[in-house]
JSON list of C-alpha atoms and ligand atoms in Angstrom, two decimals:
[
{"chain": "A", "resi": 1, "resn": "UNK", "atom": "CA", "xyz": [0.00, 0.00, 0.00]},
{"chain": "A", "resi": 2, "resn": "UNK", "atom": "CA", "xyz": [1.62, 3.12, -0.64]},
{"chain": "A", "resi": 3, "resn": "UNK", "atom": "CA", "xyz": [-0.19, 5.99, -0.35]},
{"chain": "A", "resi": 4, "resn": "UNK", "atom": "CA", "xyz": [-2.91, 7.72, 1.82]},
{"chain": "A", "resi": 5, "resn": "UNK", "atom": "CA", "xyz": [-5.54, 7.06, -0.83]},
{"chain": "A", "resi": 6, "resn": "UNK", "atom": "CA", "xyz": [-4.64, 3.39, -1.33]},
{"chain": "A", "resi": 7, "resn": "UNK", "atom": "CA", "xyz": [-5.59, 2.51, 2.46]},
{"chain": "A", "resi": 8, "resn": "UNK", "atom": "CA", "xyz": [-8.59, 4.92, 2.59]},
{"chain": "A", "resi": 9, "resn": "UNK", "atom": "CA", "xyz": [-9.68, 3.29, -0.34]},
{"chain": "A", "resi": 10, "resn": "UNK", "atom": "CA", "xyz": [-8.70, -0.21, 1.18]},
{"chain": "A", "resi": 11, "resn": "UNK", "atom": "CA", "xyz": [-10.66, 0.25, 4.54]},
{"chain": "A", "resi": 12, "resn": "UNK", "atom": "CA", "xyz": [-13.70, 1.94, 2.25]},
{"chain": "A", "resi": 13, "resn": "UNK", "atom": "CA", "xyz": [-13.98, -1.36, 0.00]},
{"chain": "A", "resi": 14, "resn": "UNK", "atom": "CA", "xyz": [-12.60, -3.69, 2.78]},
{"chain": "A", "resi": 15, "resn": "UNK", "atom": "CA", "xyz": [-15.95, -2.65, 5.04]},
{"chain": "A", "resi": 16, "resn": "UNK", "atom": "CA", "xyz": [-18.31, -1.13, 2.38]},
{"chain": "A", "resi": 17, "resn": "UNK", "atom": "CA", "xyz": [-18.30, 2.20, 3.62]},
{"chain": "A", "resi": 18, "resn": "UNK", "atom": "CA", "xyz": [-20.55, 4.91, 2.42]},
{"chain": "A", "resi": 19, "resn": "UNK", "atom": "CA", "xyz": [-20.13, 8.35, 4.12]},
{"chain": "A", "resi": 20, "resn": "UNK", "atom": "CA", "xyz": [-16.49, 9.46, 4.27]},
{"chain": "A", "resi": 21, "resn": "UNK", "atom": "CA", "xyz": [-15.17, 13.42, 5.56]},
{"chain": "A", "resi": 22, "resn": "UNK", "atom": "CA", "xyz": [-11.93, 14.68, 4.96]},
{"chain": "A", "resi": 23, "resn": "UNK", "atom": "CA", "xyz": [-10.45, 17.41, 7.15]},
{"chain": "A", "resi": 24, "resn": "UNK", "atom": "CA", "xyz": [-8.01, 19.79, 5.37]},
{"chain": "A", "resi": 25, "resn": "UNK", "atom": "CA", "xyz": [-8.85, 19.46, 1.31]},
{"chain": "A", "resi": 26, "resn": "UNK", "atom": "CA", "xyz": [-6.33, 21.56, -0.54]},
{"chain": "A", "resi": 27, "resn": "UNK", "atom": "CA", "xyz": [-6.70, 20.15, -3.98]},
{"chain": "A", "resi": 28, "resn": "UNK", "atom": "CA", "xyz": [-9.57, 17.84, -4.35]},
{"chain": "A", "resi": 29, "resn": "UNK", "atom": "CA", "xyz": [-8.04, 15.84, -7.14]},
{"chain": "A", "resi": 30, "resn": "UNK", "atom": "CA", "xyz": [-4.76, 14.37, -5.25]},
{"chain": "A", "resi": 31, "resn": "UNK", "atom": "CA", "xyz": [-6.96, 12.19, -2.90]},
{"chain": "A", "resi": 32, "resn": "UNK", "atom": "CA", "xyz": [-10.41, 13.43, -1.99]},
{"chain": "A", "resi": 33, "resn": "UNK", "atom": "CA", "xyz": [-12.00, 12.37, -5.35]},
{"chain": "A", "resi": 34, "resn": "UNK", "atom": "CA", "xyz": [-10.38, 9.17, -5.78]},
{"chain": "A", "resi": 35, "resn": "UNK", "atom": "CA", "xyz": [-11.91, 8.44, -2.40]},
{"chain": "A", "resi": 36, "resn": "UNK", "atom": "CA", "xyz": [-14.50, 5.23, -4.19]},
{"chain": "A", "resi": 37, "resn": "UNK", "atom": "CA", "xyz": [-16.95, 6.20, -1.08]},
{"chain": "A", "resi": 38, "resn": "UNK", "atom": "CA", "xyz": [-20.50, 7.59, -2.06]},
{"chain": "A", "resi": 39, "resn": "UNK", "atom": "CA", "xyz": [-20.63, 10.02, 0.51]},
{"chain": "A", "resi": 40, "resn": "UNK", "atom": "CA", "xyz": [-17.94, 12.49, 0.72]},
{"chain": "A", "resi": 41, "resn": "UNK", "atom": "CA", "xyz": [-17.71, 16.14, 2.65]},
{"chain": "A", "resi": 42, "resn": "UNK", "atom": "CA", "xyz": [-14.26, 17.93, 2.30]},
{"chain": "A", "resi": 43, "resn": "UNK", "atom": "CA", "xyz": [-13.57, 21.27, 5.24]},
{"chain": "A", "resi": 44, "resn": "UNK", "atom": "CA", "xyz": [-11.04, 23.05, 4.37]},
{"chain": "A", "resi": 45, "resn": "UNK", "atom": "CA", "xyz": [-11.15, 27.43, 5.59]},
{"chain": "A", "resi": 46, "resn": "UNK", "atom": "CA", "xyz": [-8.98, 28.15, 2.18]},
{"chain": "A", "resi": 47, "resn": "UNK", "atom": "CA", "xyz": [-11.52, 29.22, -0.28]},
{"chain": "A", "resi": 48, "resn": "UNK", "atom": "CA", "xyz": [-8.67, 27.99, -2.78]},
{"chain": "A", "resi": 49, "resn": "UNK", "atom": "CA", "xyz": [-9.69, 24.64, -2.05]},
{"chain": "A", "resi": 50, "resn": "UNK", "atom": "CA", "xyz": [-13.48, 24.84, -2.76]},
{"chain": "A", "resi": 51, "resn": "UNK", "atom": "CA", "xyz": [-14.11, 22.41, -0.08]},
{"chain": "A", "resi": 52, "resn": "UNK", "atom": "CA", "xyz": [-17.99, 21.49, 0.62]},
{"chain": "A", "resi": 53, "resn": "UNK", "atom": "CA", "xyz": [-17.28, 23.86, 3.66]},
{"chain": "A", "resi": 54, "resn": "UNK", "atom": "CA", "xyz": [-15.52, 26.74, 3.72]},
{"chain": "A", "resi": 55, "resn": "UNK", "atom": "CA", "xyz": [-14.31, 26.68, 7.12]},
{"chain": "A", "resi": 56, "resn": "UNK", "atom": "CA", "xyz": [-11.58, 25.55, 10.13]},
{"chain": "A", "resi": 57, "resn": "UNK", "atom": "CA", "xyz": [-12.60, 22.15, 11.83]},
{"chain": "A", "resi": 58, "resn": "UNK", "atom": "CA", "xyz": [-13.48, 23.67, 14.89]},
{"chain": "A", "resi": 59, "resn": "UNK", "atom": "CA", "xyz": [-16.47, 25.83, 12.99]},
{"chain": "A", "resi": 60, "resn": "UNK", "atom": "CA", "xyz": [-17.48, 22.77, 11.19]},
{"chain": "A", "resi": 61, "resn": "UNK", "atom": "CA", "xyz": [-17.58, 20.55, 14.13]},
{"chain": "A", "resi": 62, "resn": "UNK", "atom": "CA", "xyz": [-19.01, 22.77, 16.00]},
{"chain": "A", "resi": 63, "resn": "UNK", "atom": "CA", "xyz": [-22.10, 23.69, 13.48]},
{"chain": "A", "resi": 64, "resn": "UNK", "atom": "CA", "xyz": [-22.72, 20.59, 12.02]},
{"chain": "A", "resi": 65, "resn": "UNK", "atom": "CA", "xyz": [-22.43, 17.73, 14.51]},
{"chain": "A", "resi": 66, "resn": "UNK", "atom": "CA", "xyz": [-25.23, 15.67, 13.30]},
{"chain": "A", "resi": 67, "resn": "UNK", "atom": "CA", "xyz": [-23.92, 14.20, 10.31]},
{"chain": "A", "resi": 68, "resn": "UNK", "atom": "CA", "xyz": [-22.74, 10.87, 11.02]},
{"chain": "A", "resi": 69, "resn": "UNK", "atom": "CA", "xyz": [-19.46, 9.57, 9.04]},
{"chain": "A", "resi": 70, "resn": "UNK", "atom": "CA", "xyz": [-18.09, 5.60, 8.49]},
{"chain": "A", "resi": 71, "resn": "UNK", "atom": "CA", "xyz": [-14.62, 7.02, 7.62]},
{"chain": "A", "resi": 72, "resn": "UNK", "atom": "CA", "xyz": [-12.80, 10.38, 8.79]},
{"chain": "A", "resi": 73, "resn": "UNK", "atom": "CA", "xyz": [-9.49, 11.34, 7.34]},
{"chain": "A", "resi": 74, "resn": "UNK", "atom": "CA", "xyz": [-8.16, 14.18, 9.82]},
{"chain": "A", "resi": 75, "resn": "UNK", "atom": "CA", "xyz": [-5.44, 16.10, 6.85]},
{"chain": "A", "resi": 76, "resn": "UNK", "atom": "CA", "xyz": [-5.85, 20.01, 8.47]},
{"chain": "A", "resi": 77, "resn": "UNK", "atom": "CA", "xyz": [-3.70, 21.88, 10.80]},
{"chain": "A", "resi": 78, "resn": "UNK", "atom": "CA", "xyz": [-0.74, 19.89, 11.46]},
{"chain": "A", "resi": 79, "resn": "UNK", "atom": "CA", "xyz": [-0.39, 20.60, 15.35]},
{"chain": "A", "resi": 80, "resn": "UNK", "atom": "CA", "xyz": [-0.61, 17.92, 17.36]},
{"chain": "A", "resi": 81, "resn": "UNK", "atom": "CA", "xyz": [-3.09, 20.68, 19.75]},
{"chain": "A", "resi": 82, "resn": "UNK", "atom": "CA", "xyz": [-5.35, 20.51, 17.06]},
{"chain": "A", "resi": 83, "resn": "UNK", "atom": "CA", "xyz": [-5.10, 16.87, 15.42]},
{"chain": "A", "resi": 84, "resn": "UNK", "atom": "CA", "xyz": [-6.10, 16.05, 19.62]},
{"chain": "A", "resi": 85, "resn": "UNK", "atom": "CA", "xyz": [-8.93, 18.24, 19.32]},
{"chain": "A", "resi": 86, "resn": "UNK", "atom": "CA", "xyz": [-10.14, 17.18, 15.57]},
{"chain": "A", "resi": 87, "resn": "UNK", "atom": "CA", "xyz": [-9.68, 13.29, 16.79]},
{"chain": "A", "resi": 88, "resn": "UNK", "atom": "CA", "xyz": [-12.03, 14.24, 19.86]},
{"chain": "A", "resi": 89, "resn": "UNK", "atom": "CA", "xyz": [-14.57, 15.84, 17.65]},
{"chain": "A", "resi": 90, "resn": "UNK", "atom": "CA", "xyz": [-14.49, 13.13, 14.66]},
{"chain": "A", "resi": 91, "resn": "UNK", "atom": "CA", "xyz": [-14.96, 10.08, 17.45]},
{"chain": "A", "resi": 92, "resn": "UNK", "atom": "CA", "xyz": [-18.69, 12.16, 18.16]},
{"chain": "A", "resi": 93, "resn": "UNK", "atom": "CA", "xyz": [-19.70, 11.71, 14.34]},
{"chain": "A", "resi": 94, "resn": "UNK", "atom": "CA", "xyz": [-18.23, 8.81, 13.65]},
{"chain": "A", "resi": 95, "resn": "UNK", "atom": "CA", "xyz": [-20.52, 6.15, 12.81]},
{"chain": "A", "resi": 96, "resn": "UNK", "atom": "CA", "xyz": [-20.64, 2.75, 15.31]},
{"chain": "A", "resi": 97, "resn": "UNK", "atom": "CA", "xyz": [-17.52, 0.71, 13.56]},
{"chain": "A", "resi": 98, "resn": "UNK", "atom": "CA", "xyz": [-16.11, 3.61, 11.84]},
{"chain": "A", "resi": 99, "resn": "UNK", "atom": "CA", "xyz": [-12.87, 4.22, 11.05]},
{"chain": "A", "resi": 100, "resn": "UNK", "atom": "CA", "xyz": [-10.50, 7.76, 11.63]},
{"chain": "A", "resi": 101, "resn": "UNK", "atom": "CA", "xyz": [-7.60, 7.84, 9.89]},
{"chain": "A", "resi": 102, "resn": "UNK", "atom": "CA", "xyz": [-4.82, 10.41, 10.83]},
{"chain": "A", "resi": 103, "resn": "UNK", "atom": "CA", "xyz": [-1.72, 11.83, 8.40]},
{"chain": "A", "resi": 104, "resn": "UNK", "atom": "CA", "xyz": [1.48, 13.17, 9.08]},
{"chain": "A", "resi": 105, "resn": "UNK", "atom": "CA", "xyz": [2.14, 10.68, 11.91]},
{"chain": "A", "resi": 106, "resn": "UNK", "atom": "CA", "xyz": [5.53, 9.65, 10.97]},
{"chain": "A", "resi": 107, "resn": "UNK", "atom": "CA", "xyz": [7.32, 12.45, 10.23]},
{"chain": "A", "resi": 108, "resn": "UNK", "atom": "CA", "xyz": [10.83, 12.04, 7.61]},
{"chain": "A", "resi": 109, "resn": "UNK", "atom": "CA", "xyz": [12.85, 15.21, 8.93]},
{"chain": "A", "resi": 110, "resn": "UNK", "atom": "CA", "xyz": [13.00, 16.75, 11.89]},
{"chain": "A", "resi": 111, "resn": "UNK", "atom": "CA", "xyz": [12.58, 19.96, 9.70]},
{"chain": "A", "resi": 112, "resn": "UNK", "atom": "CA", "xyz": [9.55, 19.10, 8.99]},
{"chain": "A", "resi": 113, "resn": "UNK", "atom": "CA", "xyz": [8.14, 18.68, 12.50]},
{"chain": "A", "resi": 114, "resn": "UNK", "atom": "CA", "xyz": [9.37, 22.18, 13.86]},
{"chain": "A", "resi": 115, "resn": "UNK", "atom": "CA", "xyz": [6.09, 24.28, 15.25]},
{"chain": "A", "resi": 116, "resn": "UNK", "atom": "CA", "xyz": [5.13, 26.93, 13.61]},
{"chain": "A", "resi": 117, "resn": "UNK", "atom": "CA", "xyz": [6.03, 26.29, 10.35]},
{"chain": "A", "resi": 118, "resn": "UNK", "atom": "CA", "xyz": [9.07, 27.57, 9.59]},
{"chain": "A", "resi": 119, "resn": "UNK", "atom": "CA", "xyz": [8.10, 27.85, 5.70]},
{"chain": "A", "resi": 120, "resn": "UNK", "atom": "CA", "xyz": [5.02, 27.90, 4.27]},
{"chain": "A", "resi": 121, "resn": "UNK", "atom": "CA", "xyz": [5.49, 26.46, 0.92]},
{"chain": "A", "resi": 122, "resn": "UNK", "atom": "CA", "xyz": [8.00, 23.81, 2.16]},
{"chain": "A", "resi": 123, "resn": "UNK", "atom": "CA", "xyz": [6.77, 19.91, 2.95]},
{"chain": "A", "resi": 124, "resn": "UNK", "atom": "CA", "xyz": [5.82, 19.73, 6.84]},
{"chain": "A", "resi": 125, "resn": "UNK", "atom": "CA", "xyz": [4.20, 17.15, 9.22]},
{"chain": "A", "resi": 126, "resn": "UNK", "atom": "CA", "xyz": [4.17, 19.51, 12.65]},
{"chain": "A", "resi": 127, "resn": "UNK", "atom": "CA", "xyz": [4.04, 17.51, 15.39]},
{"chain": "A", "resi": 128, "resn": "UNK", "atom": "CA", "xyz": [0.74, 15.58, 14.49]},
{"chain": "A", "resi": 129, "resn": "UNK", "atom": "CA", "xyz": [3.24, 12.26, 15.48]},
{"chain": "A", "resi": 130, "resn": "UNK", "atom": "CA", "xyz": [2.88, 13.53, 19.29]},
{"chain": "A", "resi": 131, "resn": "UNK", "atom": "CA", "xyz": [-1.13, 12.76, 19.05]},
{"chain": "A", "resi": 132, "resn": "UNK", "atom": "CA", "xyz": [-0.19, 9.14, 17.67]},
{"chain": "A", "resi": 133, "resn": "UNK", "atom": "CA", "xyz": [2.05, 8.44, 20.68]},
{"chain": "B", "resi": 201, "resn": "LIG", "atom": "C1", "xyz": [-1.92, 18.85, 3.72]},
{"chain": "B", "resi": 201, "resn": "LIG", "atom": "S1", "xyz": [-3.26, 19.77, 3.14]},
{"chain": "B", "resi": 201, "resn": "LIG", "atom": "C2", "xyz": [-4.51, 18.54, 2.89]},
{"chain": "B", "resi": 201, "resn": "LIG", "atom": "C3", "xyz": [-4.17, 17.52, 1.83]},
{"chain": "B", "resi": 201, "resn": "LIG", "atom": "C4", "xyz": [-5.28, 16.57, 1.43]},
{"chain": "B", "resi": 201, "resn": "LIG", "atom": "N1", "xyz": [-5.97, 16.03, 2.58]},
{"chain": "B", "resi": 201, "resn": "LIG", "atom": "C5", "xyz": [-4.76, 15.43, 0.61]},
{"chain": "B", "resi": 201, "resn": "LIG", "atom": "O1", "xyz": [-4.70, 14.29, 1.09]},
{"chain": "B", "resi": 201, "resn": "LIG", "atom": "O2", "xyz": [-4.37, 15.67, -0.54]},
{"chain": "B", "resi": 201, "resn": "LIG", "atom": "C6", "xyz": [-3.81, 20.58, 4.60]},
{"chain": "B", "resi": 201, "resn": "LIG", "atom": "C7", "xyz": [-5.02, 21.48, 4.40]},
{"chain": "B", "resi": 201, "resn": "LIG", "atom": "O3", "xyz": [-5.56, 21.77, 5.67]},
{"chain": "B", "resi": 201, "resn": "LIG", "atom": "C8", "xyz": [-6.14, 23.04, 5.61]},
{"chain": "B", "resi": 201, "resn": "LIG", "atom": "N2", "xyz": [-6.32, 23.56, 6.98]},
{"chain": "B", "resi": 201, "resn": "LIG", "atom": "C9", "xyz": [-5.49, 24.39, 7.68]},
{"chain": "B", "resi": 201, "resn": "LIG", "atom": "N3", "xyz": [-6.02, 24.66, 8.87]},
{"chain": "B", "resi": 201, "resn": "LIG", "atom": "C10", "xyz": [-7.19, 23.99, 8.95]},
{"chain": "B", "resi": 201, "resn": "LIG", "atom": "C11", "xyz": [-8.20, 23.89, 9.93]},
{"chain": "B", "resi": 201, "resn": "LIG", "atom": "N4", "xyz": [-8.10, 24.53, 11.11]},
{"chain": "B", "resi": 201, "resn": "LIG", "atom": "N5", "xyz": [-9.29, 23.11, 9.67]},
{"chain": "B", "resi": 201, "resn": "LIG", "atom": "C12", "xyz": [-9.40, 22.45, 8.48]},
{"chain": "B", "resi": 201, "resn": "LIG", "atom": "N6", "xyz": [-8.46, 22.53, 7.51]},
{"chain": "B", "resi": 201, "resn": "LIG", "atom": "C13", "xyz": [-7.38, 23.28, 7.74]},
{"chain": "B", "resi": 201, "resn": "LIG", "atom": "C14", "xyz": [-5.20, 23.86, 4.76]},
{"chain": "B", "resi": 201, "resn": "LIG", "atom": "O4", "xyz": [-5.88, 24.97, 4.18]},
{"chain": "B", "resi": 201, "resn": "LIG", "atom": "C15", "xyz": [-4.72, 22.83, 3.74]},
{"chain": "B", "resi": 201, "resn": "LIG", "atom": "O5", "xyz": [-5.44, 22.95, 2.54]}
]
């Protein structure tokens, strides 16, 4: 398997899931619409990214927490503060047997771990691998 898409997609076909939400868009065609679910809501507060909502997770969470999801990819701000806090928030609309699936866990550089980002075009992780400790 060998990149995010190929297990999101695994999982999704694996347990026939139907509804699937992914935190932090940026460009729709890398992984949200390969995503074979039938269901999908992107959040993303860059109005670049055209996500279904225009917004931070927080706002979403916090104005639309009766949509339940089978599969939650958690892609946004890469602090491990607010990975904790998106985690929290995705385990109330997550279906019963759902799945959450975090990125940036495991980190290549040390570069690209440093909080706040030192550069804002360069790759970076943050410290989202704290949350998966
Ligand atoms: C790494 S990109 C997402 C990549 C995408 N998930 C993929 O797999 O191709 C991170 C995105 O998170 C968005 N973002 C930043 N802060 C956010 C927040 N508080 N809530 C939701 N998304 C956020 C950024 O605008 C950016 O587009």
């Amino acid at each position: 398997m060998k990149t995010r898409t190929d297990l999101l997609n695994h999982i999704a076909e694996k347990y026939n899931l139907q509804n699937y939400l992914e935190i932090g868009l940026q460009v729709a065609a890398l992984n949200f619409d390969k995503i074979k679910c039938p269901y999908k809501i992107s959040v993303d507060p860059n109005p670049n990214a055209k996500a279904d909502f225009v917004c931070t997770s927080d706002e979403y969470f916090e104005d639309f927490p009766k949509t339940k999801f089978d599969l939650i990819f958690i892609d946004g701000l890469h602090t491990a503060e607010q990975v904790k806090k998106d985690f929290e928030n995705a385990l109330k609309i997550l279906s019963p047997n759902g799945f959450i699936v975090l990125h940036d866990t495991n980190p290549e550089t040390y570069e690209r771990t440093i909080v706040p980002r030192p550069n804002p075009s360069g790759p970076w992780n943050g410290d989202v691998y704290k949350t998966a400790c």
